[in-house]
């Protein structure tokens, strides 16, 4: 496993001048330097580990700004963190420094049902916000699988997706305005009406352009009705073709998810009875809207699935059955992660009609490198998560995983795709950035980064590769 | 100058000093780049619900090219404007009410940067978080960051039916729930509904109950004609926050002042600010 850095393991970091100054600003109990506390912020959902020097828990936008000014004075790297559920190593403090934990800033400041707006602090979880919105018949639409625990600030930093983004779009379409603390420690307001969409730049910037301290969100009415189908296949590619067929027929369901054999078996074994164990693949297809409209769509979708070779198409009859299907789907990453000491998750996205080809490529790469690859996909968006369970202590296996990763990324790019659809680049996908972008494209992004953060203190070493002598 | 290819346009940018794109009224000595000859579809991919067009294509021509495939771009800007102009200004776009801003309906851009280098931004996938979202940055930037030469649009299946209604303004919140597109002239609303035939019929029923009256689709043309060149100050915050039946964002010869951060970003993306210089001195943020 990666090593915690040794330079900052020593006791006595509580005498760090930065920590002392932070204590003056935030109060002693909101600044932690004990080893145990720092250990807790050394990693995220990916498993890479590196110790920060100090962890601070600011309670307001002004305090965040103060923390950034202090970090700048001491030229200390800053990594912002919510729940740490990201799947790309984005919140691992690889250069030590200051971790800003925003979980104390978890208030809903206002909800305006008439104008469909909510103003929230970044530390509130997606799940809790949606609990508050439900009784009003409203929702914040992005629904990453970790929505019960992940924060809105994290959703914004990663431009998070989720199953229902097929119909509703990813996070950036649901954020109207942001208050951001800049690297210089100033608070600025960025809105989608600005001449330059700096709001759109900050969304998905993985903590490299500023710290979101407040967000104005666009709310969506909860659909009047929803129906969910589970289509079962004894051929993975038939499932892939069904996805393309549904889109080509001009139907955009609310969600269109694919699970392959490995996933189905593991999910079933974890106790989710709705999923078949024998099948090669299953599609979860959900339509929503006015109840009067859903029958037509369900009929059309079912016909396409059967025509492409579905062996069974079951509709969830009750809300409980429907919820069970989604619980199983959301549990997927956890189930996979428990099945092995370590999992490598990809997030490749291809143009939608390339999905069947991409599924074939992944299967072929798995065979070539002797690896078991389990794939789950937000299939309607062409977004796949091939996931490889492996043992990181086995260096040979580790090398094969690295090569397979490179091959999957190359295949996705050959098909006109993107190396990441929703998980972000973080640390894990830095090699893919070089595969995907030309030097001049990377230089342009680096120039934009430097415009926001001239000293390179915001989440350094993430998102953009830094070649020798380069940016 | 009217280049016939993107390479010609790039070469012109490389050799020019300051460049005014399209109808931008820059200072007298500016080099004028007219992209209307760079028109037509590059690629239409119905299975991906996407299509790439050159920037000089008019909105009407975009729609004509998509119709035979049963495809539709939900940005319904004035039909005689070019795609490049609509993307550079970010609107106006009545469909924002139901479909969100123009920025949500573009997957990628081909741009010409300061110095004449061509570059792809974004791509052709529905989701893409690799690096920074420069596509959105260029859309609505008033052509000040670079020349948009071509764009890959995110499409939808063409609605089976559409209808246009005029309504009194007082029930605007209920109207906006049902409207695909909405404009406001200070006292009345012009509304478009779309969807499958039974959906449209249901929406018409609800809107007529609110005092709506079905009018021919030519009402939009009249509306555009009357609103031509008109600039609506953002004096109605209620409107702008719910979905913006705004006719315009800013006058074409006078962009709003940029924040300090925005100026830094402009210098990073377009060093020396050669594109669409202001006729007078640009007002700068204090």
XYZ file of C-alpha atoms in Angstrom:
757
model
C 0.000 0.000 0.000
C 1.130 3.578 -0.513
C 3.061 4.922 2.457
C 2.101 7.752 4.713
C 4.775 10.373 4.342
C 7.460 10.104 6.983
C 8.388 13.749 7.187
C 5.242 14.685 9.019
C 4.738 11.579 11.145
C 6.763 13.080 13.980
C 5.007 14.434 17.007
C 5.317 18.140 17.484
C 3.456 19.206 14.361
C 0.943 20.770 16.739
C 3.578 23.482 17.109
C 3.297 24.174 13.387
C 3.010 27.974 12.999
C 0.121 27.475 10.512
C -1.751 25.367 13.059
C -1.175 27.991 15.732
C -2.561 30.744 13.510
C -5.516 28.596 12.454
C -6.341 28.011 16.123
C -6.436 31.744 16.689
C -8.932 32.151 13.849
C -11.125 29.047 14.251
C -10.704 28.234 17.932
C -8.531 25.379 19.234
C -11.117 22.631 18.947
C -11.577 23.186 15.207
C -7.921 22.643 14.324
C -6.464 19.169 14.741
C -2.889 17.965 14.478
C -2.974 14.654 16.397
C -1.754 11.704 14.378
C -5.035 9.789 14.735
C -7.069 12.728 13.528
C -4.740 13.343 10.584
C -4.853 9.612 9.705
C -8.624 9.909 9.320
C -8.101 12.448 6.507
C -5.220 10.702 4.789
C -7.419 8.782 2.357
C -10.723 8.727 0.497
C -12.851 6.066 -1.206
C -9.962 5.076 -3.484
C -7.562 3.811 -0.783
C -4.465 5.868 -1.584
C -3.022 7.295 1.676
C -1.007 10.362 2.564
C -1.008 12.287 5.841
C -1.964 15.954 6.005
C -0.086 18.161 8.474
C -3.151 19.800 9.876
C -6.924 19.437 9.569
C -9.160 22.482 9.989
C -12.937 22.650 10.355
C -14.062 26.152 9.323
C -17.628 27.136 10.202
C -18.367 29.958 7.760
C -17.368 31.309 4.336
C -15.319 34.012 6.052
C -13.452 31.386 8.071
C -12.739 29.400 4.896
C -11.342 32.556 3.334
C -9.192 33.163 6.419
C -7.851 29.603 6.268
C -6.889 30.140 2.622
C -5.114 33.410 3.436
C -3.135 31.671 6.173
C -2.283 28.720 3.923
C -1.034 31.198 1.360
C 1.079 33.037 3.923
C 2.800 29.745 4.803
C 2.744 28.509 1.193
C 0.961 25.347 2.308
C -1.085 23.128 -0.041
C -4.827 23.023 0.669
C -7.116 20.068 0.033
C -10.836 20.660 0.536
C -12.916 17.778 1.679
C -16.531 16.826 2.236
C -17.409 13.196 2.878
C -14.410 11.798 0.992
C -16.542 9.523 -1.195
C -14.899 10.484 -4.491
C -13.632 7.621 -6.624
C -10.514 9.193 -8.112
C -8.195 10.001 -5.195
C -9.125 13.672 -5.457
C -9.080 14.369 -1.717
C -5.859 12.543 -0.785
C -3.435 15.214 0.498
C -0.484 13.859 -1.492
C 1.704 16.853 -0.625
C 0.629 17.032 2.993
C -0.445 20.481 4.097
C -3.862 21.621 5.186
C -7.079 19.645 4.853
C -10.159 21.869 5.022
C -13.083 19.778 6.193
C -16.372 21.535 5.391
C -18.749 19.197 7.235
C -19.540 21.848 9.871
C -20.968 24.069 7.138
C -24.045 21.946 6.570
C -26.978 24.345 6.755
C -29.802 24.942 4.315
C -29.911 28.743 4.206
C -33.152 29.081 2.243
C -35.587 27.184 0.070
C -37.762 29.087 -2.385
C -40.337 26.598 -3.715
C -41.896 29.155 -6.064
C -38.672 29.931 -7.883
C -37.307 26.423 -7.414
C -34.170 27.546 -5.664
C -32.302 26.435 -2.561
C -29.275 28.138 -1.057
C -27.111 25.708 0.890
C -23.728 25.419 2.533
C -21.326 22.928 0.934
C -21.177 20.429 3.793
C -24.822 19.338 3.668
C -25.283 15.848 2.303
C -27.201 15.274 -0.899
C -29.459 12.852 0.997
C -30.364 15.246 3.809
C -31.079 18.093 1.383
C -33.395 15.833 -0.583
C -35.158 14.745 2.624
C -35.962 18.399 3.275
C -37.137 18.969 -0.293
C -39.387 15.901 -0.624
C -42.341 17.280 1.371
C -42.322 20.294 -0.988
C -42.544 18.007 -4.026
C -39.051 19.096 -5.087
C -35.652 17.475 -5.466
C -32.006 18.233 -6.226
C -31.775 15.921 -9.216
C -28.132 14.697 -9.321
C -28.099 11.313 -7.564
C -24.623 9.809 -7.244
C -24.729 6.339 -5.683
C -23.192 7.737 -2.493
C -25.967 10.342 -2.192
C -26.899 9.265 1.340
C -23.519 10.464 2.633
C -21.798 12.586 -0.039
C -21.943 16.366 0.257
C -23.296 18.980 -2.137
C -19.868 20.646 -2.074
C -18.365 17.356 -3.221
C -21.028 16.934 -5.913
C -20.082 20.390 -7.210
C -16.327 19.813 -7.006
C -16.656 16.607 -9.030
C -19.580 17.676 -11.266
C -21.200 14.484 -10.039
C -23.555 12.377 -12.101
C -25.812 9.480 -11.183
C -28.367 7.150 -12.763
C -31.032 9.812 -13.308
C -28.630 12.239 -15.001
C -29.643 10.554 -18.244
C -32.835 12.610 -18.196
C -31.968 15.415 -15.787
C -28.314 16.124 -16.599
C -25.244 16.279 -14.354
C -24.595 18.654 -11.435
C -23.516 21.692 -13.476
C -27.039 21.992 -14.899
C -28.455 22.230 -11.380
C -26.226 24.929 -9.912
C -27.270 28.512 -10.586
C -24.674 30.372 -8.580
C -21.729 29.796 -6.286
C -19.962 31.718 -3.601
C -16.312 30.760 -3.871
C -13.330 31.483 -1.643
C -10.395 32.119 -3.967
C -6.793 31.081 -3.497
C -6.158 34.672 -2.395
C -8.726 34.291 0.356
C -11.423 36.498 -1.160
C -15.103 35.589 -1.430
C -16.552 35.993 -4.947
C -20.027 35.345 -6.386
C -20.189 33.449 -9.678
C -23.496 33.000 -11.504
C -24.673 31.354 -14.698
C -25.649 34.789 -16.014
C -22.074 36.042 -15.964
C -20.367 36.800 -19.261
C -17.720 34.205 -18.460
C -19.081 31.015 -16.953
C -16.548 30.836 -14.132
C -19.288 29.013 -12.210
C -19.072 26.271 -14.857
C -15.276 26.225 -14.607
C -15.311 25.803 -10.834
C -17.887 23.000 -11.062
C -15.920 19.822 -11.661
C -12.575 21.518 -10.918
C -11.900 19.122 -8.016
C -10.837 21.778 -5.540
C -8.162 23.238 -7.818
C -9.753 26.623 -8.591
C -11.303 27.670 -5.307
C -13.383 26.516 -2.372
C -17.165 26.548 -2.783
C -18.577 28.125 0.366
C -22.221 28.482 -0.644
C -24.332 27.238 -3.548
C -27.607 28.314 -5.105
C -29.203 25.185 -6.529
C -31.900 24.688 -9.136
C -34.612 22.384 -7.836
C -36.676 20.036 -9.964
C -40.253 18.917 -9.310
C -40.463 15.295 -8.189
C -42.138 13.499 -11.111
C -45.786 12.625 -10.521
C -45.137 8.970 -11.305
C -42.272 6.595 -12.058
C -42.163 3.030 -13.350
C -39.173 0.716 -13.270
C -38.369 -2.306 -15.428
C -35.743 -4.979 -14.948
C -34.799 -6.539 -18.303
C -32.765 -9.737 -18.051
C -30.382 -11.049 -20.735
C -28.318 -14.139 -21.357
C -26.047 -12.093 -23.623
C -24.252 -8.922 -22.498
C -24.157 -7.393 -25.971
C -27.906 -7.884 -26.437
C -28.305 -5.657 -23.380
C -25.931 -3.110 -24.937
C -27.860 -3.203 -28.202
C -31.126 -2.668 -26.340
C -29.693 0.532 -24.857
C -28.725 1.832 -28.290
C -32.116 0.744 -29.631
C -34.041 2.653 -26.980
C -32.080 5.879 -27.592
C -32.320 5.488 -31.367
C -36.109 5.104 -31.022
C -36.167 8.595 -29.555
C -36.933 7.504 -26.018
C -34.925 9.047 -23.197
C -35.813 7.198 -20.006
C -35.166 8.760 -16.597
C -32.522 6.094 -15.980
C -31.018 3.281 -18.044
C -28.511 1.216 -16.086
C -26.627 -1.910 -17.061
C -25.207 -4.550 -14.726
C -23.130 -7.463 -15.965
C -22.996 -11.051 -14.706
C -20.308 -10.456 -12.043
C -22.251 -7.565 -10.585
C -25.523 -9.437 -10.594
C -24.021 -12.401 -8.758
C -22.366 -10.239 -6.100
C -25.445 -8.066 -5.637
C -27.675 -11.110 -5.311
C -25.287 -12.707 -2.816
C -25.284 -9.494 -0.771
C -28.988 -10.071 -0.218
C -30.702 -8.091 -2.983
C -33.234 -10.670 -4.141
C -34.564 -8.678 -7.085
C -31.492 -9.474 -9.171
C -31.076 -12.727 -11.092
C -27.938 -14.776 -10.471
C -27.896 -16.757 -13.689
C -28.194 -13.940 -16.205
C -25.337 -12.465 -18.229
C -26.691 -8.940 -17.875
C -29.622 -6.897 -16.690
C -30.907 -3.439 -17.487
C -32.666 -1.245 -14.957
C -34.916 1.063 -16.934
C -36.952 3.785 -15.295
C -39.405 6.195 -16.879
C -41.039 9.078 -15.069
C -43.472 11.905 -15.716
C -47.236 12.241 -15.783
C -48.860 8.866 -15.043
C -50.906 9.066 -18.275
C -47.731 9.011 -20.383
C -45.846 6.134 -18.854
C -47.727 3.158 -20.294
C -46.811 4.045 -23.880
C -43.130 4.393 -23.027
C -43.025 1.168 -21.020
C -44.672 -0.751 -23.875
C -42.238 0.643 -26.440
C -39.185 -0.057 -24.269
C -40.309 -3.586 -23.468
C -40.778 -4.330 -27.173
C -37.238 -3.120 -27.987
C -35.713 -5.181 -25.151
C -37.505 -8.355 -26.263
C -36.637 -7.759 -29.891
C -32.942 -7.504 -28.943
C -33.158 -10.763 -27.008
C -34.188 -10.057 -23.410
C -35.202 -13.356 -21.804
C -37.409 -11.631 -19.230
C -38.732 -8.135 -18.679
C -40.214 -7.558 -15.230
C -41.911 -4.382 -14.083
C -41.679 -3.406 -10.426
C -45.287 -3.691 -9.264
C -44.996 -1.782 -6.021
C -42.994 1.160 -4.721
C -41.232 -1.294 -2.366
C -40.098 -3.435 -5.298
C -38.878 -0.365 -7.117
C -36.958 0.873 -4.086
C -35.407 -2.593 -3.698
C -34.044 -2.514 -7.245
C -32.458 0.892 -6.657
C -31.030 -0.107 -3.283
C -29.349 -3.040 -4.972
C -27.995 -0.843 -7.752
C -26.667 1.761 -5.317
C -25.081 -0.899 -3.122
C -23.120 -2.094 -6.117
C -19.828 -0.319 -5.453
C -19.836 -1.304 -1.786
C -20.565 -4.924 -2.655
C -17.723 -4.967 -5.178
C -15.306 -3.248 -2.797
C -16.003 -5.872 -0.134
C -15.375 -8.714 -2.553
C -11.647 -8.027 -2.796
C -8.790 -6.284 -0.929
C -8.844 -3.501 -3.507
C -10.846 -2.478 -6.563
C -9.821 -0.313 -9.480
C -12.829 1.561 -10.884
C -12.954 3.251 -14.240
C -15.368 5.846 -15.508
C -14.907 5.791 -19.274
C -17.639 7.350 -21.400
C -18.269 6.779 -25.083
C -20.782 8.212 -27.566
C -23.967 6.320 -26.807
C -24.042 4.242 -29.973
C -20.524 2.949 -29.239
C -21.611 1.235 -26.021
C -21.915 -2.331 -27.428
C -18.423 -2.039 -28.992
C -16.996 -0.673 -25.740
C -18.481 -3.570 -23.761
C -16.792 -5.968 -26.163
C -13.475 -4.146 -25.842
C -13.621 -4.350 -22.042
C -14.380 -8.083 -22.088
C -11.529 -8.666 -24.530
C -9.081 -6.638 -22.415
C -10.099 -8.649 -19.333
C -9.335 -11.877 -21.199
C -6.043 -10.548 -22.567
C -4.706 -9.591 -19.131
C -6.275 -12.467 -17.214
C -8.382 -10.165 -15.061
C -11.955 -10.409 -13.891
C -13.614 -7.143 -14.885
C -17.092 -6.409 -13.540
C -18.933 -3.693 -15.430
C -21.807 -1.560 -14.338
C -22.860 1.288 -16.615
C -25.002 4.381 -16.780
C -25.629 2.852 -20.147
C -28.014 5.464 -21.535
C -25.246 8.060 -21.244
C -22.549 5.730 -22.580
C -20.805 5.905 -19.182
C -19.203 2.608 -18.042
C -17.611 1.633 -14.762
C -15.447 -1.396 -15.525
C -14.210 -2.423 -12.085
C -11.260 -4.706 -11.454
C -10.922 -6.411 -8.059
C -7.259 -7.088 -7.285
C -4.713 -7.568 -4.558
C -2.358 -4.558 -4.424
C 0.328 -6.633 -2.628
C 0.623 -8.792 -5.718
C 2.923 -6.596 -7.815
C 2.475 -8.733 -10.933
C -1.269 -8.437 -10.728
C -0.952 -4.743 -10.020
C 1.047 -4.282 -13.203
C -1.558 -6.196 -15.222
C -4.283 -3.937 -13.790
C -2.289 -0.875 -14.818
C -1.898 -2.187 -18.350
C -5.561 -3.146 -18.583
C -6.513 0.341 -17.386
C -4.368 1.891 -20.100
C -5.950 -0.391 -22.708
C -9.519 0.418 -21.623
C -8.786 4.147 -21.750
C -7.196 3.782 -25.184
C -10.228 1.866 -26.465
C -12.614 4.488 -25.127
C -10.641 7.294 -26.787
C -10.505 5.373 -30.076
C -14.310 5.275 -29.963
C -14.490 9.042 -29.460
C -14.978 8.947 -25.709
C -13.805 10.627 -22.525
C -11.632 9.105 -19.796
C -14.049 10.221 -17.106
C -17.767 10.916 -17.204
C -18.493 11.702 -13.572
C -15.799 10.494 -11.143
C -13.213 13.136 -11.943
C -9.511 12.906 -12.749
C -8.056 13.242 -9.253
C -4.916 11.176 -8.984
C -6.081 7.969 -10.614
C -6.757 9.319 -14.073
C -3.753 11.601 -14.531
C -2.128 9.120 -16.957
C -5.383 9.141 -18.958
C -5.241 12.938 -19.307
C -2.060 12.590 -21.335
C -3.738 9.938 -23.494
C -6.815 12.107 -24.061
C -5.428 15.619 -24.530
C -2.724 17.194 -26.646
C 0.038 19.205 -24.970
C -1.545 22.474 -26.110
C -4.907 21.513 -24.635
C -3.241 20.667 -21.317
C -1.260 23.909 -21.383
C -4.466 25.916 -21.891
C -6.058 24.201 -18.881
C -2.918 24.817 -16.840
C -3.046 28.519 -17.752
C -6.655 28.679 -16.564
C -5.635 26.980 -13.332
C -2.851 29.464 -12.797
C -5.239 32.375 -13.376
C -7.207 31.173 -10.355
C -4.297 29.884 -8.288
C -0.977 31.503 -9.308
C 0.960 29.843 -6.489
C -0.361 26.346 -7.136
C -1.602 25.712 -3.611
C -5.101 24.368 -4.311
C -5.120 20.570 -4.450
C -1.716 20.403 -6.173
C -0.834 17.293 -8.139
C -4.455 16.553 -9.065
C -6.502 16.897 -12.258
C -3.653 18.034 -14.533
C -0.454 16.073 -15.133
C 2.695 18.079 -14.458
C 5.455 17.019 -16.833
C 9.029 18.055 -16.067
C 9.604 21.689 -16.833
C 5.934 22.098 -17.694
C 3.097 23.540 -15.700
C -13.081 38.722 -44.766
C -15.234 35.662 -45.406
C -13.090 32.516 -45.019
C -14.302 29.351 -46.766
C -12.569 26.914 -44.433
C -11.641 26.784 -40.760
C -7.977 26.737 -41.727
C -8.416 29.922 -43.729
C -10.132 31.510 -40.743
C -7.304 30.365 -38.453
C -4.701 31.800 -40.823
C -6.562 35.109 -40.924
C -6.628 35.259 -37.126
C -2.909 34.487 -37.004
C -2.123 37.365 -39.338
C -4.603 39.887 -38.001
C -4.164 42.128 -34.991
C -7.479 42.685 -33.335
C -10.402 40.696 -34.705
C -14.129 41.519 -34.710
C -16.307 38.457 -35.308
C -19.595 38.658 -37.211
C -21.585 41.786 -36.482
C -19.461 42.939 -33.566
C -18.995 46.696 -33.848
C -15.364 47.065 -32.861
C -13.092 50.067 -33.328
C -12.609 51.258 -36.941
C -9.173 49.674 -37.515
C -10.283 46.174 -36.493
C -9.987 43.115 -38.792
C -13.482 41.843 -39.612
C -14.088 38.101 -39.709
C -17.397 37.031 -41.255
C -18.094 33.311 -40.835
C -21.274 33.046 -42.890
C -19.573 31.011 -45.609
C -18.527 28.445 -43.006
C -21.966 26.859 -42.961
C -23.591 23.434 -42.969
C -23.509 20.154 -41.079
C -20.187 18.354 -40.527
C -21.649 15.191 -39.027
C -25.096 14.119 -37.839
C -25.193 11.126 -35.470
C -28.815 10.221 -34.704
C -27.821 7.170 -32.574
C -25.890 9.451 -30.227
C -28.414 12.295 -30.400
C -25.656 14.666 -31.465
C -24.618 16.660 -34.522
C -21.730 18.932 -35.500
C -22.312 22.127 -37.499
C -20.061 24.902 -38.749
C -20.591 28.150 -36.892
C -21.963 30.116 -39.851
C -24.991 27.825 -40.168
C -28.231 29.660 -39.404
C -30.521 28.313 -36.706
C -33.110 27.689 -39.415
C -30.593 25.650 -41.443
C -29.631 23.656 -38.347
C -33.273 22.788 -37.796
C -33.819 21.929 -41.475
C -30.845 19.561 -41.405
C -32.013 17.813 -38.229
C -35.702 17.452 -39.093
C -35.345 14.545 -41.564
C -33.680 12.515 -38.788
C -36.407 13.283 -36.275
C -33.846 15.243 -34.281
C -34.148 18.602 -32.573
C -31.934 21.187 -30.864
C -34.036 22.700 -28.091
C -32.335 26.097 -28.332
C -34.913 28.093 -30.266
C -33.097 31.309 -30.976
C -34.191 33.586 -33.802
C -34.034 31.473 -36.993
C -31.966 33.929 -39.043
C -29.125 34.148 -36.499
C -26.048 32.015 -36.989
C -25.169 29.189 -34.629
C -21.884 30.957 -33.858
C -23.677 34.141 -32.810
C -26.121 32.260 -30.606
C -23.291 30.363 -28.914
C -21.042 33.408 -28.534
C -23.799 35.435 -26.888
C -25.424 32.515 -25.065
C -28.872 33.442 -26.276
C -31.458 34.831 -26.122
C -33.312 31.571 -26.022
C -36.969 31.344 -24.936
C -36.600 27.564 -24.440
C -34.449 28.246 -21.404
C -37.662 27.974 -19.381
C -38.108 24.279 -20.118
C -34.696 23.187 -21.297
C -32.162 25.312 -19.459
C -29.441 27.584 -20.833
C -27.696 27.255 -24.214
C -24.599 25.977 -22.389
C -26.455 22.774 -21.471
C -27.002 21.875 -25.143
C -23.447 21.878 -26.478
C -21.105 18.909 -26.091
C -18.022 20.356 -27.716
C -16.554 23.230 -29.711
C -13.875 23.709 -32.331
C -12.296 27.076 -31.634
C -9.583 29.315 -33.033
C -7.484 30.816 -30.267
C -5.420 33.979 -30.111
C -2.454 33.453 -32.429
C -4.545 31.327 -34.790
C -4.183 27.857 -33.230
C -7.188 25.562 -33.674
C -8.369 23.544 -30.692
C -11.097 21.070 -29.769
C -12.896 21.700 -26.513
C -15.239 19.151 -24.935
C -16.202 16.184 -27.067
C -19.200 14.175 -28.208
C -20.139 12.317 -25.040
C -23.094 13.221 -22.830
C -20.891 13.244 -19.742
C -17.324 14.453 -19.597
C -15.444 15.707 -16.549
C -11.902 15.307 -17.885
C -10.190 18.609 -17.094
C -11.933 21.985 -16.999
C -15.223 22.742 -18.741
C -13.869 25.212 -21.291
C -16.841 24.615 -23.605
C -19.158 26.386 -21.177
C -16.588 29.137 -20.663
C -16.601 30.006 -24.385
C -20.406 29.925 -24.686
C -21.801 33.311 -23.737
C -18.346 34.907 -23.592
C -19.263 37.363 -26.337
C -16.610 36.041 -28.691
C -13.907 37.589 -26.513
C -11.982 34.358 -25.844
C -11.704 32.965 -29.349
C -13.535 32.244 -32.588
C -16.121 29.462 -32.409
C -15.671 27.635 -35.725
C -17.904 24.607 -35.220
C -20.000 23.073 -32.475
C -21.178 19.596 -31.527
C -24.738 19.951 -30.292
C -26.580 17.783 -27.815
C -29.935 16.901 -29.357
C -33.302 15.512 -28.407
C -35.883 13.523 -30.321
C -38.119 16.012 -32.133
C -41.316 16.579 -30.158
C -44.279 15.034 -31.965
C -46.330 18.153 -31.447
C -45.927 21.787 -30.471
C -48.428 24.521 -29.739
C -48.132 28.237 -29.031
C -50.307 30.191 -26.616
C -50.601 33.757 -25.357
C -51.426 34.136 -21.668
C -51.972 36.905 -19.181
C -48.928 37.204 -16.949
C -50.491 36.752 -13.518
C -50.303 32.944 -13.419
C -46.675 32.885 -14.420
C -45.530 30.298 -11.891
C -48.136 27.764 -13.015
C -47.395 28.618 -16.637
C -43.686 28.012 -16.261
C -44.337 24.491 -14.943
C -45.991 23.595 -18.238
C -44.025 25.706 -20.704
C -41.209 24.456 -22.919
C -40.451 28.037 -23.946
C -41.643 31.346 -22.556
C -41.198 35.009 -23.401
C -42.652 38.069 -21.749
C -43.408 41.452 -23.301
C -44.073 43.357 -20.098
C -47.715 42.330 -19.774
C -48.344 39.017 -21.519
C -46.590 35.688 -21.900
C -45.879 33.912 -25.153
C -45.637 30.216 -24.381
C -44.742 27.090 -26.321
C -45.664 23.619 -25.124
C -44.320 20.437 -26.685
C -44.382 16.672 -26.332
C -46.505 13.764 -27.453
C -49.979 14.653 -28.808
C -51.846 13.710 -25.613
C -49.293 15.572 -23.465
C -49.643 18.701 -25.556
C -53.445 18.452 -25.456
C -53.345 18.182 -21.653
C -51.039 21.171 -21.328
C -53.173 23.285 -23.666
C -56.190 22.400 -21.550
C -54.463 23.524 -18.343
C -53.135 26.722 -19.906
C -56.509 27.677 -21.416
C -57.956 27.247 -17.937
C -55.467 29.927 -16.858
C -56.759 32.288 -19.538
C -54.477 31.148 -22.353
C -55.367 31.365 -26.026
C -53.858 29.174 -28.739
C -52.247 31.209 -31.526
C -50.465 30.179 -34.732
C -46.702 29.484 -34.426
C -46.046 32.597 -36.515
C -46.592 34.481 -33.252
C -42.938 33.711 -32.503
C -41.764 35.300 -35.742
C -43.756 38.451 -34.962
C -42.334 38.407 -31.471
C -38.773 38.143 -32.692
C -39.356 40.900 -35.240
C -40.715 43.262 -32.623
C -37.971 42.409 -30.184
C -35.143 42.766 -32.705
C -32.268 44.687 -31.239
C -34.135 45.243 -28.032
C -32.301 44.956 -24.797
C -34.074 44.132 -21.575
C -32.357 45.235 -18.416
C -32.446 42.629 -15.720
C -35.085 44.620 -13.911
C -37.391 41.690 -13.214
C -35.530 39.396 -10.841
C -38.572 37.148 -10.503
C -38.306 36.284 -14.139
C -34.613 35.931 -14.404
C -34.430 33.534 -11.507
C -37.145 31.153 -12.644
C -36.001 30.641 -16.160
C -35.428 33.980 -17.671
C -37.863 35.114 -20.299
C -35.221 37.695 -21.091
C -34.882 38.963 -24.592
C -31.220 39.834 -24.431
C -28.283 39.691 -22.118
C -26.316 42.716 -23.230
C -25.924 45.044 -26.137
C -23.547 43.761 -28.779
C -21.298 46.799 -28.563
C -21.123 47.116 -24.815
C -20.384 44.050 -22.718
C -20.791 44.318 -18.964
C -17.640 44.911 -16.923
C -15.596 41.844 -16.066
C -14.556 40.932 -12.560
C -10.858 40.805 -11.751
C -10.951 36.998 -11.781
C -12.668 37.012 -15.185
C -9.983 39.360 -16.555
C -7.286 36.957 -15.363
C -9.106 34.077 -17.044
C -9.393 36.103 -20.267
C -5.677 36.825 -20.195
C -4.989 33.103 -19.636
C -7.195 31.940 -22.525
C -6.824 34.826 -24.974
C -3.543 36.630 -24.172
C -3.623 40.244 -25.333
C -7.450 40.122 -25.753
C -7.442 40.320 -29.561
C -11.077 39.240 -30.014
C -14.112 41.530 -30.181
C -12.438 44.593 -28.685
C -14.811 47.212 -27.331
C -15.533 50.190 -29.590
C -14.733 52.403 -26.633
C -12.504 51.621 -23.696
C -13.792 48.576 -21.825
C -15.090 49.478 -18.430
C -13.045 47.583 -15.948
C -13.888 46.404 -12.536
C -12.574 48.597 -9.729
